[in-house]
Amino acid sequence: MKILALNGLFICLLAPLLLHAQKGEGRYELSPHKSKVSWTVMQGDDELTGHFKLKSGYVELIGQDLKSLVVFVDIQSLVCTKCGSQENTKKLISFLKSSEFFNSRSMDYAVFKMYDSELKGEGEYLVKGGLSITGYTQNISATATILTRTNTIAGEAMFSINRDLWNLKNPPDDDNIYNVSSEVKLRVNLEGELKN
């Protein structure tokens, strides 16, 4: 009986939040401090991981209709969290920031701008948009989870890109001492506040 009572109390407390998640609307400004884009690439058989900070961005919702999503990623904020020894990490970060990989030395940011979305389920969307890096724009799509709670929003999406499509090509195999794959797995975590 106690468990049933506690469950009933939990549902009563949670109900207003879920209702807001269904009806939350407005423009949410994304927080550069709470949001990030994590990346994973393969170096031979080893997995390298790290992240970028957000520069700015916003999400616009009307009810459950995702109207707009714009994300500016601070490419120069590149951090490598799993790249081997300290000495190897320093050299590898230099390579990752070079024009042969993320090219973060010659650009301030990459930007994603949504042009279409489709509601797939409660808080789940198929998002389509253009990702611009180093002057090149390619269309991408990803499933994103976006939930609102009293004046705040949280979102997550995972997808992969091939750097070659943005002209971020590896040097020839003979010169590519790092042997890093062209495929980059990205995980985007967004947090923001309602600004009406």
CSV table of C-alpha atoms in Angstrom, one decimal:
chain,number,residue,atom,x,y,z
A,1,MET,CA,0.0,0.0,0.0
A,2,LYS,CA,2.9,2.4,0.8
A,3,ILE,CA,4.4,1.8,-2.6
A,4,LEU,CA,1.1,2.5,-4.4
A,5,ALA,CA,0.7,5.7,-2.3
A,6,LEU,CA,4.2,6.8,-3.2
A,7,ASN,CA,3.7,6.1,-6.8
A,8,GLY,CA,0.4,8.1,-6.8
A,9,LEU,CA,2.2,11.0,-5.1
A,10,PHE,CA,5.1,10.8,-7.7
A,11,ILE,CA,2.6,10.9,-10.6
A,12,CYS,CA,0.8,13.9,-9.1
A,13,LEU,CA,4.1,15.8,-8.7
A,14,LEU,CA,5.2,14.8,-12.2
A,15,ALA,CA,2.0,15.5,-14.1
A,16,PRO,CA,2.4,19.3,-14.3
A,17,LEU,CA,5.9,18.8,-15.7
A,18,LEU,CA,4.8,16.4,-18.3
A,19,LEU,CA,1.9,18.6,-19.3
A,20,HIS,CA,4.3,21.5,-19.7
A,21,ALA,CA,6.5,19.2,-21.8
A,22,GLN,CA,3.6,18.7,-24.2
A,23,LYS,CA,2.5,22.3,-24.3
A,24,GLY,CA,5.7,24.2,-23.8
A,25,GLU,CA,6.2,26.8,-26.4
A,26,GLY,CA,8.4,29.8,-27.2
A,27,ARG,CA,12.0,30.5,-28.1
A,28,TYR,CA,14.6,28.9,-25.9
A,29,GLU,CA,18.1,30.4,-25.9
A,30,LEU,CA,20.8,27.6,-25.7
A,31,SER,CA,23.4,27.8,-22.9
A,32,PRO,CA,27.0,27.7,-24.1
A,33,HIS,CA,28.0,26.6,-20.6
A,34,LYS,CA,25.6,23.7,-20.3
A,35,SER,CA,25.5,22.5,-23.9
A,36,LYS,CA,28.2,20.6,-25.8
A,37,VAL,CA,28.9,18.5,-28.9
A,38,SER,CA,30.8,15.3,-28.2
A,39,TRP,CA,32.8,13.7,-30.9
A,40,THR,CA,34.3,10.2,-31.5
A,41,VAL,CA,36.7,9.1,-34.2
A,42,MET,CA,38.7,5.9,-34.8
A,43,GLN,CA,42.5,6.0,-35.0
A,44,GLY,CA,43.2,2.5,-36.3
A,45,ASP,CA,41.6,0.2,-33.6
A,46,ASP,CA,41.6,3.0,-31.0
A,47,GLU,CA,38.7,5.2,-30.2
A,48,LEU,CA,39.4,8.9,-29.7
A,49,THR,CA,36.8,11.1,-27.9
A,50,GLY,CA,36.4,14.8,-27.1
A,51,HIS,CA,34.0,17.7,-27.3
A,52,PHE,CA,33.3,21.2,-28.5
A,53,LYS,CA,31.5,24.0,-26.6
A,54,LEU,CA,28.5,25.8,-28.0
A,55,LYS,CA,28.9,29.4,-29.1
A,56,SER,CA,25.1,30.1,-29.2
A,57,GLY,CA,21.8,28.9,-30.6
A,58,TYR,CA,18.1,28.6,-30.1
A,59,VAL,CA,15.2,26.3,-30.3
A,60,GLU,CA,11.7,27.5,-31.1
A,61,LEU,CA,8.6,25.4,-30.2
A,62,ILE,CA,4.9,26.0,-30.6
A,63,GLY,CA,3.2,23.2,-28.7
A,64,GLN,CA,5.0,20.1,-30.0
A,65,ASP,CA,5.7,21.7,-33.3
A,66,LEU,CA,9.5,22.3,-33.7
A,67,LYS,CA,9.6,25.5,-35.7
A,68,SER,CA,13.3,26.3,-35.6
A,69,LEU,CA,16.6,25.0,-34.4
A,70,VAL,CA,19.9,26.8,-34.9
A,71,VAL,CA,23.2,25.8,-33.3
A,72,PHE,CA,26.6,27.5,-33.5
A,73,VAL,CA,29.4,25.3,-32.4
A,74,ASP,CA,32.7,26.9,-31.2
A,75,ILE,CA,35.2,24.9,-33.3
A,76,GLN,CA,38.2,26.5,-31.6
A,77,SER,CA,37.1,25.1,-28.2
A,78,LEU,CA,38.1,21.5,-29.2
A,79,VAL,CA,39.0,19.3,-26.3
A,80,CYS,CA,40.3,15.8,-26.4
A,81,THR,CA,39.2,13.7,-23.4
A,82,LYS,CA,40.5,10.3,-24.5
A,83,CYS,CA,43.5,10.5,-26.7
A,84,GLY,CA,46.2,8.3,-25.1
A,85,SER,CA,49.2,9.6,-23.1
A,86,GLN,CA,49.6,13.3,-22.2
A,87,GLU,CA,52.4,13.7,-24.8
A,88,ASN,CA,50.4,11.9,-27.5
A,89,THR,CA,47.3,14.0,-26.6
A,90,LYS,CA,49.2,17.3,-27.1
A,91,LYS,CA,50.4,16.3,-30.6
A,92,LEU,CA,47.1,14.8,-31.5
A,93,ILE,CA,45.2,17.9,-30.6
A,94,SER,CA,47.5,19.9,-32.8
A,95,PHE,CA,46.6,17.5,-35.7
A,96,LEU,CA,42.9,17.6,-34.9
A,97,LYS,CA,42.9,21.4,-35.0
A,98,SER,CA,44.8,21.5,-38.3
A,99,SER,CA,43.4,21.9,-41.8
A,100,GLU,CA,43.7,18.1,-42.2
A,101,PHE,CA,41.0,17.4,-39.7
A,102,PHE,CA,38.6,19.8,-38.0
A,103,ASN,CA,40.4,22.9,-39.3
A,104,SER,CA,39.6,24.8,-36.1
A,105,ARG,CA,42.4,27.3,-36.6
A,106,SER,CA,40.8,28.9,-39.7
A,107,MET,CA,37.2,29.2,-38.5
A,108,ASP,CA,35.4,30.4,-35.4
A,109,TYR,CA,32.4,28.1,-35.6
A,110,ALA,CA,30.3,25.6,-37.5
A,111,VAL,CA,26.6,26.1,-37.8
A,112,PHE,CA,23.5,23.9,-38.1
A,113,LYS,CA,20.3,25.4,-39.3
A,114,MET,CA,17.1,23.3,-39.4
A,115,TYR,CA,14.9,23.6,-42.5
A,116,ASP,CA,12.3,20.8,-41.6
A,117,SER,CA,11.2,18.6,-38.7
A,118,GLU,CA,8.7,15.8,-38.2
A,119,LEU,CA,7.2,14.8,-34.9
A,120,LYS,CA,7.8,11.0,-34.5
A,121,GLY,CA,6.6,10.6,-30.9
A,122,GLU,CA,6.4,12.3,-27.5
A,123,GLY,CA,9.3,14.7,-27.6
A,124,GLU,CA,11.0,12.9,-30.5
A,125,TYR,CA,11.7,14.5,-33.8
A,126,LEU,CA,13.2,13.8,-37.2
A,127,VAL,CA,15.3,16.9,-37.8
A,128,LYS,CA,16.6,17.9,-41.2
A,129,GLY,CA,19.0,20.8,-41.8
A,130,GLY,CA,22.2,22.2,-43.3
A,131,LEU,CA,25.5,21.8,-41.5
A,132,SER,CA,28.0,24.5,-42.6
A,133,ILE,CA,31.8,24.0,-42.0
A,134,THR,CA,34.6,25.9,-43.6
A,135,GLY,CA,32.3,27.4,-46.2
A,136,TYR,CA,30.8,24.1,-47.2
A,137,THR,CA,27.2,23.2,-46.4
A,138,GLN,CA,25.8,19.6,-46.5
A,139,ASN,CA,22.3,18.4,-45.6
A,140,ILE,CA,22.0,16.1,-42.7
A,141,SER,CA,19.2,14.5,-40.7
A,142,ALA,CA,19.0,13.0,-37.2
A,143,THR,CA,16.5,11.9,-34.7
A,144,ALA,CA,16.4,14.3,-31.8
A,145,THR,CA,14.8,14.1,-28.4
A,146,ILE,CA,13.6,17.5,-27.1
A,147,LEU,CA,11.8,18.0,-23.8
A,148,THR,CA,10.8,21.1,-21.9
A,149,ARG,CA,10.5,21.6,-18.2
A,150,THR,CA,9.3,24.8,-16.5
A,151,ASN,CA,11.0,27.5,-18.7
A,152,THR,CA,13.9,25.2,-19.6
A,153,ILE,CA,14.6,22.8,-22.5
A,154,ALA,CA,16.9,19.8,-22.9
A,155,GLY,CA,17.7,18.1,-26.2
A,156,GLU,CA,19.9,15.3,-27.5
A,157,ALA,CA,20.8,13.9,-30.9
A,158,MET,CA,23.3,11.5,-32.3
A,159,PHE,CA,24.5,11.2,-35.9
A,160,SER,CA,27.6,10.6,-38.0
A,161,ILE,CA,29.3,12.8,-40.7
A,162,ASN,CA,32.0,12.1,-43.2
A,163,ARG,CA,34.5,15.0,-43.0
A,164,ASP,CA,35.5,14.6,-46.7
A,165,LEU,CA,32.1,16.1,-47.7
A,166,TRP,CA,33.2,19.4,-46.0
A,167,ASN,CA,36.6,19.2,-47.7
A,168,LEU,CA,38.3,18.2,-44.5
A,169,LYS,CA,40.3,15.5,-46.1
A,170,ASN,CA,43.1,13.4,-44.6
A,171,PRO,CA,46.5,13.8,-46.2
A,172,PRO,CA,47.6,10.8,-48.4
A,173,ASP,CA,48.1,7.6,-46.5
A,174,ASP,CA,51.9,7.9,-46.7
A,175,ASP,CA,51.7,11.3,-44.9
A,176,ASN,CA,48.9,10.4,-42.5
A,177,ILE,CA,50.8,9.3,-39.5
A,178,TYR,CA,47.7,9.4,-37.3
A,179,ASN,CA,45.5,7.2,-39.5
A,180,VAL,CA,42.3,8.9,-38.2
A,181,SER,CA,39.1,7.8,-39.9
A,182,SER,CA,37.0,10.3,-42.0
A,183,GLU,CA,33.8,9.3,-40.1
A,184,VAL,CA,33.0,11.4,-37.0
A,185,LYS,CA,30.3,10.3,-34.6
A,186,LEU,CA,28.6,13.3,-33.0
A,187,ARG,CA,26.5,13.5,-29.9
A,188,VAL,CA,24.7,16.9,-29.3
A,189,ASN,CA,23.5,17.8,-25.9
A,190,LEU,CA,21.6,21.0,-25.6
A,191,GLU,CA,20.2,22.9,-22.6
A,192,GLY,CA,18.5,26.3,-22.7
A,193,GLU,CA,16.0,28.7,-21.1
A,194,LEU,CA,12.7,30.2,-22.4
A,195,LYS,CA,13.1,33.7,-23.6
A,196,ASN,CA,9.7,35.3,-24.5
